[in-house]
Amino acid sequence: MLLVLSEEHKEHLGFLSEVDPAVVGESGRIAVEFLKKGSNPKIYEGAPRKLNVWSGSVQHGLEGLMYLLTESCKLTISEEDFQDSVLVLGFSEELTELLLQLYLENRKEIRQILSKLAPSLPHYHSLEWRLDVQLSSRPLRHQLKPTVTLKLHLEDGARRSARVLQTDPPRCSISLTSWSERSQSSRAATAAASSTTSNRSTPLYDTTAVHSGSDLFA
Amino acid sequence: MDRFRFCGDLDCPDWVLAEMSTLARMSSVKMKLLCVQVIKDLLDEGIDYDKVSKLTSDAKFESGDIKASIAVLSFILSSAAKHDVDSDSLSSELQQLGLPKEHTTGLCKSYEDKHSALQEKLREISLRLGRLEAVNWRVDYTLSSSELKQVNEPTVQLKLQAQDPETDSTQTTVVSITADKFRVLLTELKQAQTMMNALQ
């Protein structure tokens, strides 16, 4: 599969043919660093002066290079396809080879970074529970009402949140049985699936069987 | 696989079984001292990592081994306390798992010494929602208002600081209560108190 580069993109990458191969190598290294850690605007200040070029062209060149790498990694294009796609830029063989090496060496890591950009749901962190028996309330004495209170701790990247749920034991045990059955089949499915699928466990709790703590303080 | 009481009548987790040999690499004296440190950590009294590295240096533990031994001791001690296992049963179960007798004796002695303190701590950290942290009150006497020249009425203001069930942050609520409503509140609370006293 070939990459189709826009005219603007080709223009930006054109910067690379105007400078030394050493600079191209350095630009490649910087571009990969930017992909791993985020861009550093200071580079856009120092480099143009050293190279005696317009600062815009350094930025465009780097961004063009980053885009070339991410698009190639996104589609996992083959070596030949990469070379053919870059052919339209009219670079020297040496330059094309440099870019190809840059792509091949960093392909795996960039794919890993790209995989983290997909949206994700909060996932299970831990569960606290408590079993209580309600004996009395203001309107009604002499009761025996068992309740299970759950605090589900979730994690979404760095953010932690918690949901408080409450149910009565029979419903709780039905939910737990269905949860453990689904968890068994989920484990079987995960084992059978390829290694590139996400390993995170999503909360399989059947939330239709619990109601949130509205009668918490009855 | 046998069921173990200290694991809540379930199978012993594989990782726990695997770490028995790690613990056995230490001398039984040093392992007992390590238990003391682990118990301090469980009771939130602070673990002394310097002492821990000194204790594990003879056995040439790497950082992975140190972490594993702390983790397995934490699990054994807190799980045994959770399921209220007596010291003798714990001793026999640990030996079944392959922990040498001297090590088991040391561990169970520490466990027995701190058994109640551990259970008290576990009780304390059990799930509680909306924990009441502070209560402040004030009695005011309203003399006059924009609606009525002579009001002459006492009110109580209650400031309640409680923990939000989901975010664990402290939330403050202020309520003001008229004398009549307050009388009702007090009566109801006294009934609840009688019930609580009967249960203790």
Short mmCIF file of C-alpha atoms in Angstrom, two decimals:
data_model
loop_
_atom_site.label_atom_id
_atom_site.label_comp_id
_atom_site.label_asym_id
_atom_site.label_seq_id
_atom_site.Cartn_x
_atom_site.Cartn_y
_atom_site.Cartn_z
CA MET A 1 0.00 0.00 0.00
CA LEU A 2 1.45 3.33 -1.04
CA LEU A 3 1.38 6.52 0.95
CA VAL A 4 -0.07 9.42 -0.92
CA LEU A 5 1.70 12.59 0.12
CA SER A 6 -0.06 15.92 -0.30
CA GLU A 7 1.66 18.73 -2.18
CA GLU A 8 2.09 20.64 1.05
CA HIS A 9 3.62 17.61 2.72
CA LYS A 10 6.03 17.12 -0.18
CA GLU A 11 7.02 20.76 0.03
CA HIS A 12 7.72 20.48 3.76
CA LEU A 13 9.81 17.38 3.30
CA GLY A 14 11.70 19.12 0.49
CA PHE A 15 13.66 20.89 3.24
CA LEU A 16 15.47 17.62 3.90
CA SER A 17 17.07 17.50 0.46
CA GLU A 18 18.51 20.98 0.91
CA VAL A 19 20.61 20.13 3.95
CA ASP A 20 23.50 17.77 4.78
CA PRO A 21 22.75 14.08 5.31
CA ALA A 22 24.06 14.55 8.85
CA VAL A 23 21.35 17.12 9.47
CA VAL A 24 18.75 14.73 8.07
CA GLY A 25 19.97 12.05 10.46
CA GLU A 26 19.74 14.50 13.32
CA SER A 27 16.28 15.63 12.21
CA GLY A 28 15.17 12.03 12.15
CA ARG A 29 16.38 11.50 15.69
CA ILE A 30 14.64 14.69 16.85
CA ALA A 31 11.43 13.72 15.08
CA VAL A 32 11.33 10.36 16.89
CA GLU A 33 12.09 12.10 20.22
CA PHE A 34 9.20 14.47 19.58
CA LEU A 35 6.91 11.51 18.90
CA LYS A 36 7.95 9.88 22.15
CA LYS A 37 7.96 12.89 24.43
CA GLY A 38 6.14 15.72 22.72
CA SER A 39 7.60 18.53 20.68
CA ASN A 40 10.07 20.99 22.14
CA PRO A 41 9.66 24.48 20.59
CA LYS A 42 13.21 25.43 21.63
CA ILE A 43 14.55 23.29 18.79
CA TYR A 44 12.71 25.51 16.37
CA GLU A 45 14.67 28.49 17.66
CA GLY A 46 18.23 27.22 17.79
CA ALA A 47 18.43 25.01 14.70
CA PRO A 48 17.41 27.52 11.97
CA ARG A 49 20.13 29.91 13.07
CA LYS A 50 22.74 27.16 12.93
CA LEU A 51 21.59 25.99 9.51
CA ASN A 52 20.99 29.48 8.17
CA VAL A 53 17.47 28.73 7.01
CA TRP A 54 14.06 30.14 7.66
CA SER A 55 12.76 28.81 10.99
CA GLY A 56 9.46 27.86 9.42
CA SER A 57 11.17 25.37 7.15
CA VAL A 58 12.81 23.58 10.09
CA GLN A 59 9.48 23.23 11.83
CA HIS A 60 7.74 22.08 8.68
CA GLY A 61 10.52 19.68 7.89
CA LEU A 62 10.35 18.08 11.33
CA GLU A 63 6.58 17.93 11.35
CA GLY A 64 6.57 16.52 7.85
CA LEU A 65 9.01 13.86 8.94
CA MET A 66 6.93 13.00 12.01
CA TYR A 67 3.79 12.73 9.89
CA LEU A 68 5.58 10.53 7.36
CA LEU A 69 6.66 8.22 10.16
CA THR A 70 3.28 8.04 11.90
CA GLU A 71 1.40 7.42 8.67
CA SER A 72 3.84 4.71 7.63
CA CYS A 73 3.63 3.07 11.06
CA LYS A 74 -0.14 3.41 11.20
CA LEU A 75 -0.48 1.39 7.97
CA THR A 76 2.57 -0.77 8.59
CA ILE A 77 3.66 -0.31 5.04
CA SER A 78 6.31 -2.61 3.66
CA GLU A 79 9.88 -1.57 2.86
CA GLU A 80 9.20 -1.48 -0.89
CA ASP A 81 6.05 0.54 -0.47
CA PHE A 82 7.84 3.02 1.78
CA GLN A 83 10.61 3.44 -0.77
CA ASP A 84 8.12 3.83 -3.61
CA SER A 85 6.09 6.37 -1.65
CA VAL A 86 9.17 8.43 -0.87
CA LEU A 87 10.28 8.21 -4.55
CA VAL A 88 7.91 11.05 -5.50
CA LEU A 89 9.98 13.38 -3.35
CA GLY A 90 12.90 12.94 -5.73
CA PHE A 91 15.42 12.37 -2.96
CA SER A 92 18.89 10.91 -3.51
CA GLU A 93 19.36 7.19 -2.88
CA GLU A 94 21.35 7.95 0.24
CA LEU A 95 18.56 10.11 1.66
CA THR A 96 15.87 7.57 0.81
CA GLU A 97 17.90 4.85 2.50
CA LEU A 98 18.32 7.05 5.60
CA LEU A 99 14.58 7.61 5.81
CA LEU A 100 13.89 3.92 5.31
CA GLN A 101 16.25 2.99 8.14
CA LEU A 102 14.61 5.59 10.35
CA TYR A 103 11.23 4.01 9.63
CA LEU A 104 12.33 0.42 10.17
CA GLU A 105 14.23 1.07 13.37
CA ASN A 106 11.46 3.01 15.08
CA ARG A 107 8.42 1.30 13.63
CA LYS A 108 7.64 -0.91 16.63
CA GLU A 109 8.00 1.81 19.21
CA ILE A 110 5.95 4.33 17.26
CA ARG A 111 3.18 1.76 16.83
CA GLN A 112 3.17 1.28 20.59
CA ILE A 113 2.79 5.02 21.12
CA LEU A 114 -0.02 5.17 18.55
CA SER A 115 -1.85 2.31 20.25
CA LYS A 116 -2.12 4.36 23.43
CA LEU A 117 -3.92 7.16 21.62
CA ALA A 118 -7.12 5.19 21.14
CA PRO A 119 -9.99 6.22 23.45
CA SER A 120 -10.40 3.96 26.43
CA LEU A 121 -13.02 3.36 29.05
CA PRO A 122 -12.24 3.53 32.75
CA HIS A 123 -11.18 0.11 33.91
CA TYR A 124 -11.41 -1.88 37.09
CA HIS A 125 -8.91 -1.08 39.83
CA SER A 126 -10.33 -2.65 42.98
CA LEU A 127 -13.53 -3.40 44.86
CA GLU A 128 -14.39 -2.80 48.52
CA TRP A 129 -17.53 -4.32 49.95
CA ARG A 130 -19.49 -4.46 53.15
CA LEU A 131 -22.37 -6.61 54.38
CA ASP A 132 -24.88 -4.87 56.66
CA VAL A 133 -28.18 -5.68 58.25
CA GLN A 134 -30.66 -2.84 58.68
CA LEU A 135 -32.36 -3.27 62.05
CA SER A 136 -34.32 -0.09 62.41
CA SER A 137 -35.10 3.15 60.71
CA ARG A 138 -37.02 6.20 61.73
CA PRO A 139 -40.32 5.06 60.19
CA LEU A 140 -39.99 1.33 60.94
CA ARG A 141 -38.50 -0.64 63.83
CA HIS A 142 -37.74 -4.36 64.12
CA GLN A 143 -36.49 -4.98 60.62
CA LEU A 144 -34.02 -7.48 59.27
CA LYS A 145 -32.91 -6.17 55.91
CA PRO A 146 -29.53 -7.33 54.64
CA THR A 147 -27.71 -5.12 52.16
CA VAL A 148 -24.41 -5.36 50.36
CA THR A 149 -22.59 -2.05 49.77
CA LEU A 150 -19.92 -1.94 47.10
CA LYS A 151 -17.36 0.69 46.27
CA LEU A 152 -16.00 0.08 42.80
CA HIS A 153 -12.66 1.81 42.24
CA LEU A 154 -11.97 2.67 38.61
CA GLU A 155 -8.90 3.96 36.86
CA ASP A 156 -8.70 5.94 33.64
CA GLY A 157 -5.07 6.69 32.90
CA ALA A 158 -3.96 8.68 35.90
CA ARG A 159 -7.46 9.50 37.10
CA ARG A 160 -9.04 7.45 39.85
CA SER A 161 -12.74 7.49 40.52
CA ALA A 162 -15.12 5.44 42.63
CA ARG A 163 -18.73 4.38 42.25
CA VAL A 164 -20.81 3.40 45.24
CA LEU A 165 -23.45 0.74 44.63
CA GLN A 166 -25.85 -1.04 46.90
CA THR A 167 -27.91 -4.18 46.49
CA ASP A 168 -29.56 -6.95 48.47
CA PRO A 169 -27.73 -10.29 48.81
CA PRO A 170 -29.93 -12.48 46.51
CA ARG A 171 -29.52 -10.04 43.61
CA CYS A 172 -25.86 -9.68 44.47
CA SER A 173 -25.30 -13.43 44.26
CA ILE A 174 -27.08 -13.65 40.88
CA SER A 175 -24.87 -10.84 39.57
CA LEU A 176 -21.74 -12.48 40.94
CA THR A 177 -22.57 -15.82 39.27
CA SER A 178 -23.19 -14.16 35.91
CA TRP A 179 -20.05 -12.03 36.38
CA SER A 180 -17.90 -15.06 37.09
CA GLU A 181 -19.33 -16.92 34.08
CA ARG A 182 -18.66 -13.97 31.82
CA SER A 183 -15.22 -13.56 33.33
CA GLN A 184 -14.43 -17.21 32.45
CA SER A 185 -15.48 -16.74 28.85
CA SER A 186 -13.65 -13.41 28.69
CA ARG A 187 -10.46 -15.06 29.87
CA ALA A 188 -10.86 -17.78 27.23
CA ALA A 189 -11.47 -15.16 24.56
CA THR A 190 -8.45 -13.11 25.62
CA ALA A 191 -6.22 -16.18 25.53
CA ALA A 192 -7.41 -16.99 22.02
CA ALA A 193 -7.14 -13.43 20.71
CA SER A 194 -3.96 -12.09 19.14
CA SER A 195 -1.32 -10.32 21.24
CA THR A 196 -2.14 -6.91 19.85
CA THR A 197 -5.53 -6.67 21.53
CA SER A 198 -5.76 -4.75 24.79
CA ASN A 199 -5.37 -6.77 27.96
CA ARG A 200 -7.33 -4.55 30.28
CA SER A 201 -10.35 -6.01 32.02
CA THR A 202 -13.46 -3.88 31.63
CA PRO A 203 -15.93 -4.03 34.50
CA LEU A 204 -18.28 -6.85 33.56
CA TYR A 205 -20.55 -6.11 36.48
CA ASP A 206 -24.17 -6.34 35.48
CA THR A 207 -25.19 -2.88 36.61
CA THR A 208 -28.85 -3.47 35.79
CA ALA A 209 -29.01 -5.75 38.82
CA VAL A 210 -27.85 -3.12 41.31
CA HIS A 211 -29.31 0.25 42.10
CA SER A 212 -27.19 3.14 43.34
CA GLY A 213 -27.26 4.11 46.98
CA SER A 214 -30.46 6.12 47.10
CA ASP A 215 -31.71 4.24 50.14
CA LEU A 216 -28.30 4.47 51.71
CA PHE A 217 -29.50 6.60 54.58
CA ALA A 218 -33.07 5.38 54.93
CA MET B 1 -5.16 -28.49 45.95
CA ASP B 2 -6.14 -28.26 49.59
CA ARG B 3 -8.33 -25.54 50.97
CA PHE B 4 -6.64 -23.27 53.45
CA ARG B 5 -8.37 -21.44 56.28
CA PHE B 6 -5.99 -18.53 56.16
CA CYS B 7 -6.93 -18.09 52.48
CA GLY B 8 -10.59 -17.94 53.39
CA ASP B 9 -11.18 -21.65 52.73
CA LEU B 10 -9.94 -21.25 49.18
CA ASP B 11 -6.88 -22.57 47.39
CA CYS B 12 -3.60 -20.96 48.30
CA PRO B 13 -2.58 -18.55 45.50
CA ASP B 14 0.29 -19.90 43.39
CA TRP B 15 2.49 -16.89 44.03
CA VAL B 16 2.25 -17.39 47.80
CA LEU B 17 3.33 -21.00 47.45
CA ALA B 18 6.20 -19.94 45.23
CA GLU B 19 7.53 -17.43 47.75
CA MET B 20 7.79 -19.96 50.60
CA SER B 21 11.21 -20.92 49.27
CA THR B 22 12.24 -17.26 49.20
CA LEU B 23 11.34 -16.90 52.87
CA ALA B 24 13.20 -20.10 53.70
CA ARG B 25 16.41 -18.53 52.37
CA MET B 26 16.43 -16.19 55.34
CA SER B 27 17.34 -17.37 58.82
CA SER B 28 14.25 -17.88 60.99
CA VAL B 29 15.41 -15.15 63.40
CA LYS B 30 15.74 -12.60 60.61
CA MET B 31 12.41 -13.63 59.14
CA LYS B 32 10.68 -13.04 62.45
CA LEU B 33 12.20 -9.56 62.60
CA LEU B 34 10.97 -8.98 59.05
CA CYS B 35 7.47 -10.00 60.21
CA VAL B 36 7.67 -7.31 62.88
CA GLN B 37 8.40 -4.73 60.18
CA VAL B 38 5.61 -6.01 57.94
CA ILE B 39 3.14 -5.85 60.84
CA LYS B 40 4.21 -2.26 61.54
CA ASP B 41 3.46 -1.49 57.89
CA LEU B 42 0.05 -3.16 58.10
CA LEU B 43 -0.75 -1.12 61.22
CA ASP B 44 0.34 2.08 59.44
CA GLU B 45 3.18 2.57 61.91
CA GLY B 46 5.72 2.86 59.13
CA ILE B 47 8.10 0.26 57.77
CA ASP B 48 11.84 0.82 58.23
CA TYR B 49 13.31 -0.05 54.83
CA ASP B 50 16.86 0.32 56.10
CA LYS B 51 16.24 -2.37 58.70
CA VAL B 52 14.62 -4.50 56.01
CA SER B 53 17.66 -4.31 53.73
CA LYS B 54 19.96 -5.18 56.64
CA LEU B 55 17.77 -8.17 57.52
CA THR B 56 17.75 -9.47 53.97
CA SER B 57 21.37 -8.80 53.11
CA ASP B 58 22.70 -12.10 54.54
CA ALA B 59 20.38 -14.06 52.30
CA LYS B 60 21.59 -11.86 49.41
CA PHE B 61 18.10 -10.77 48.46
CA GLU B 62 17.76 -8.63 45.38
CA SER B 63 15.13 -5.91 45.33
CA GLY B 64 12.65 -8.29 43.67
CA ASP B 65 13.14 -10.81 46.48
CA ILE B 66 12.68 -8.16 49.15
CA LYS B 67 9.45 -6.96 47.59
CA ALA B 68 8.21 -10.53 47.22
CA SER B 69 8.94 -11.48 50.81
CA ILE B 70 7.21 -8.35 52.14
CA ALA B 71 4.24 -9.04 49.88
CA VAL B 72 3.88 -12.67 50.93
CA LEU B 73 4.23 -11.90 54.64
CA SER B 74 1.69 -9.07 54.32
CA PHE B 75 -0.71 -11.41 52.60
CA ILE B 76 -0.33 -14.22 55.14
CA LEU B 77 -0.67 -11.98 58.18
CA SER B 78 -3.56 -9.84 56.95
CA SER B 79 -5.44 -12.76 55.42
CA ALA B 80 -5.10 -14.82 58.61
CA ALA B 81 -6.38 -11.87 60.65
CA LYS B 82 -9.19 -11.29 58.15
CA HIS B 83 -10.45 -14.87 58.53
CA ASP B 84 -9.77 -14.93 62.27
CA VAL B 85 -7.47 -17.94 62.05
CA ASP B 86 -5.93 -19.13 65.31
CA SER B 87 -2.19 -19.34 65.62
CA ASP B 88 -2.02 -23.17 65.72
CA SER B 89 -4.07 -23.64 62.55
CA LEU B 90 -1.96 -21.02 60.77
CA SER B 91 1.18 -22.81 61.88
CA SER B 92 0.02 -26.18 60.54
CA GLU B 93 -1.17 -24.65 57.24
CA LEU B 94 2.09 -22.80 56.63
CA GLN B 95 4.09 -25.95 57.28
CA GLN B 96 1.85 -27.77 54.79
CA LEU B 97 2.92 -25.15 52.27
CA GLY B 98 6.55 -25.93 52.97
CA LEU B 99 7.60 -23.13 55.30
CA PRO B 100 10.21 -24.60 57.71
CA LYS B 101 9.11 -25.18 61.30
CA GLU B 102 11.34 -22.53 62.92
CA HIS B 103 10.17 -19.89 60.46
CA THR B 104 6.55 -20.85 61.00
CA THR B 105 6.94 -20.65 64.79
CA GLY B 106 8.44 -17.15 64.57
CA LEU B 107 5.76 -15.91 62.21
CA CYS B 108 2.91 -17.33 64.28
CA LYS B 109 4.33 -15.83 67.48
CA SER B 110 4.34 -12.37 65.86
CA TYR B 111 0.85 -13.01 64.53
CA GLU B 112 -0.46 -14.03 67.93
CA ASP B 113 1.06 -10.97 69.61
CA LYS B 114 -0.51 -8.57 67.17
CA HIS B 115 -3.65 -10.47 66.25
CA SER B 116 -6.10 -8.09 67.94
CA ALA B 117 -4.28 -4.97 66.76
CA LEU B 118 -4.39 -6.27 63.18
CA GLN B 119 -8.10 -7.03 63.36
CA GLU B 120 -8.77 -3.61 64.87
CA LYS B 121 -6.91 -1.97 62.01
CA LEU B 122 -8.81 -4.01 59.43
CA ARG B 123 -12.06 -3.06 61.12
CA GLU B 124 -11.04 0.59 60.91
CA ILE B 125 -10.29 0.49 57.20
CA SER B 126 -13.45 -1.42 56.34
CA LEU B 127 -15.69 0.32 53.88
CA ARG B 128 -17.56 3.21 55.44
CA LEU B 129 -19.42 5.78 53.43
CA GLY B 130 -19.88 9.40 54.25
CA ARG B 131 -17.89 9.23 57.47
CA LEU B 132 -18.82 12.07 59.82
CA GLU B 133 -15.67 13.90 60.69
CA ALA B 134 -16.75 16.86 62.78
CA VAL B 135 -19.85 18.49 64.24
CA ASN B 136 -20.06 22.07 65.35
CA TRP B 137 -23.11 23.86 66.70
CA ARG B 138 -24.27 27.30 67.63
CA VAL B 139 -27.45 28.61 69.24
CA ASP B 140 -28.77 31.94 67.96
CA TYR B 141 -31.65 34.09 69.09
CA THR B 142 -33.34 36.00 66.27
CA LEU B 143 -34.57 39.36 67.54
CA SER B 144 -35.93 40.93 64.42
CA SER B 145 -36.11 40.48 60.66
CA SER B 146 -37.12 42.32 57.51
CA GLU B 147 -40.43 40.43 57.60
CA LEU B 148 -41.34 40.79 61.29
CA LYS B 149 -40.23 43.39 63.81
CA GLN B 150 -40.34 41.10 66.87
CA VAL B 151 -39.23 37.57 66.01
CA ASN B 152 -37.77 36.41 69.35
CA GLU B 153 -36.99 32.87 68.34
CA PRO B 154 -34.03 30.60 69.13
CA THR B 155 -32.41 28.51 66.38
CA VAL B 156 -29.66 25.96 66.31
CA GLN B 157 -27.06 25.93 63.54
CA LEU B 158 -25.33 22.64 62.91
CA LYS B 159 -22.15 22.40 60.85
CA LEU B 160 -21.50 18.84 59.70
CA GLN B 161 -18.24 17.84 58.04
CA ALA B 162 -18.52 14.50 56.32
CA GLN B 163 -16.58 12.52 53.77
CA ASP B 164 -18.08 12.36 50.29
CA PRO B 165 -18.76 8.63 49.59
CA GLU B 166 -17.30 8.68 46.09
CA THR B 167 -14.53 11.25 46.13
CA ASP B 168 -13.41 10.80 49.77
CA SER B 169 -13.06 14.57 50.09
CA THR B 170 -14.55 16.44 53.05
CA GLN B 171 -17.87 18.10 52.42
CA THR B 172 -19.32 20.68 54.78
CA THR B 173 -23.05 21.07 55.31
CA VAL B 174 -24.62 23.77 57.46
CA VAL B 175 -28.22 23.44 58.56
CA SER B 176 -30.28 25.68 60.73
CA ILE B 177 -33.05 24.16 62.84
CA THR B 178 -35.95 25.73 64.71
CA ALA B 179 -36.58 24.77 68.33
CA ASP B 180 -39.50 22.44 67.50
CA LYS B 181 -37.73 20.62 64.70
CA PHE B 182 -34.68 20.31 66.87
CA ARG B 183 -36.70 18.69 69.66
CA VAL B 184 -37.93 16.08 67.16
CA LEU B 185 -34.39 15.47 65.87
CA LEU B 186 -33.06 15.03 69.38
CA THR B 187 -35.80 12.56 70.35
CA GLU B 188 -35.23 10.47 67.23
CA LEU B 189 -31.48 10.46 67.73
CA LYS B 190 -31.90 9.38 71.35
CA GLN B 191 -33.98 6.42 70.15
CA ALA B 192 -31.23 5.51 67.72
CA GLN B 193 -28.72 5.81 70.54
CA THR B 194 -30.69 3.43 72.73
CA MET B 195 -30.68 0.92 69.89
CA MET B 196 -26.93 1.30 69.34
CA ASN B 197 -26.26 0.82 73.06
CA ALA B 198 -28.35 -2.35 73.08
CA LEU B 199 -26.22 -3.75 70.28
CA GLN B 200 -22.83 -3.12 71.81
#
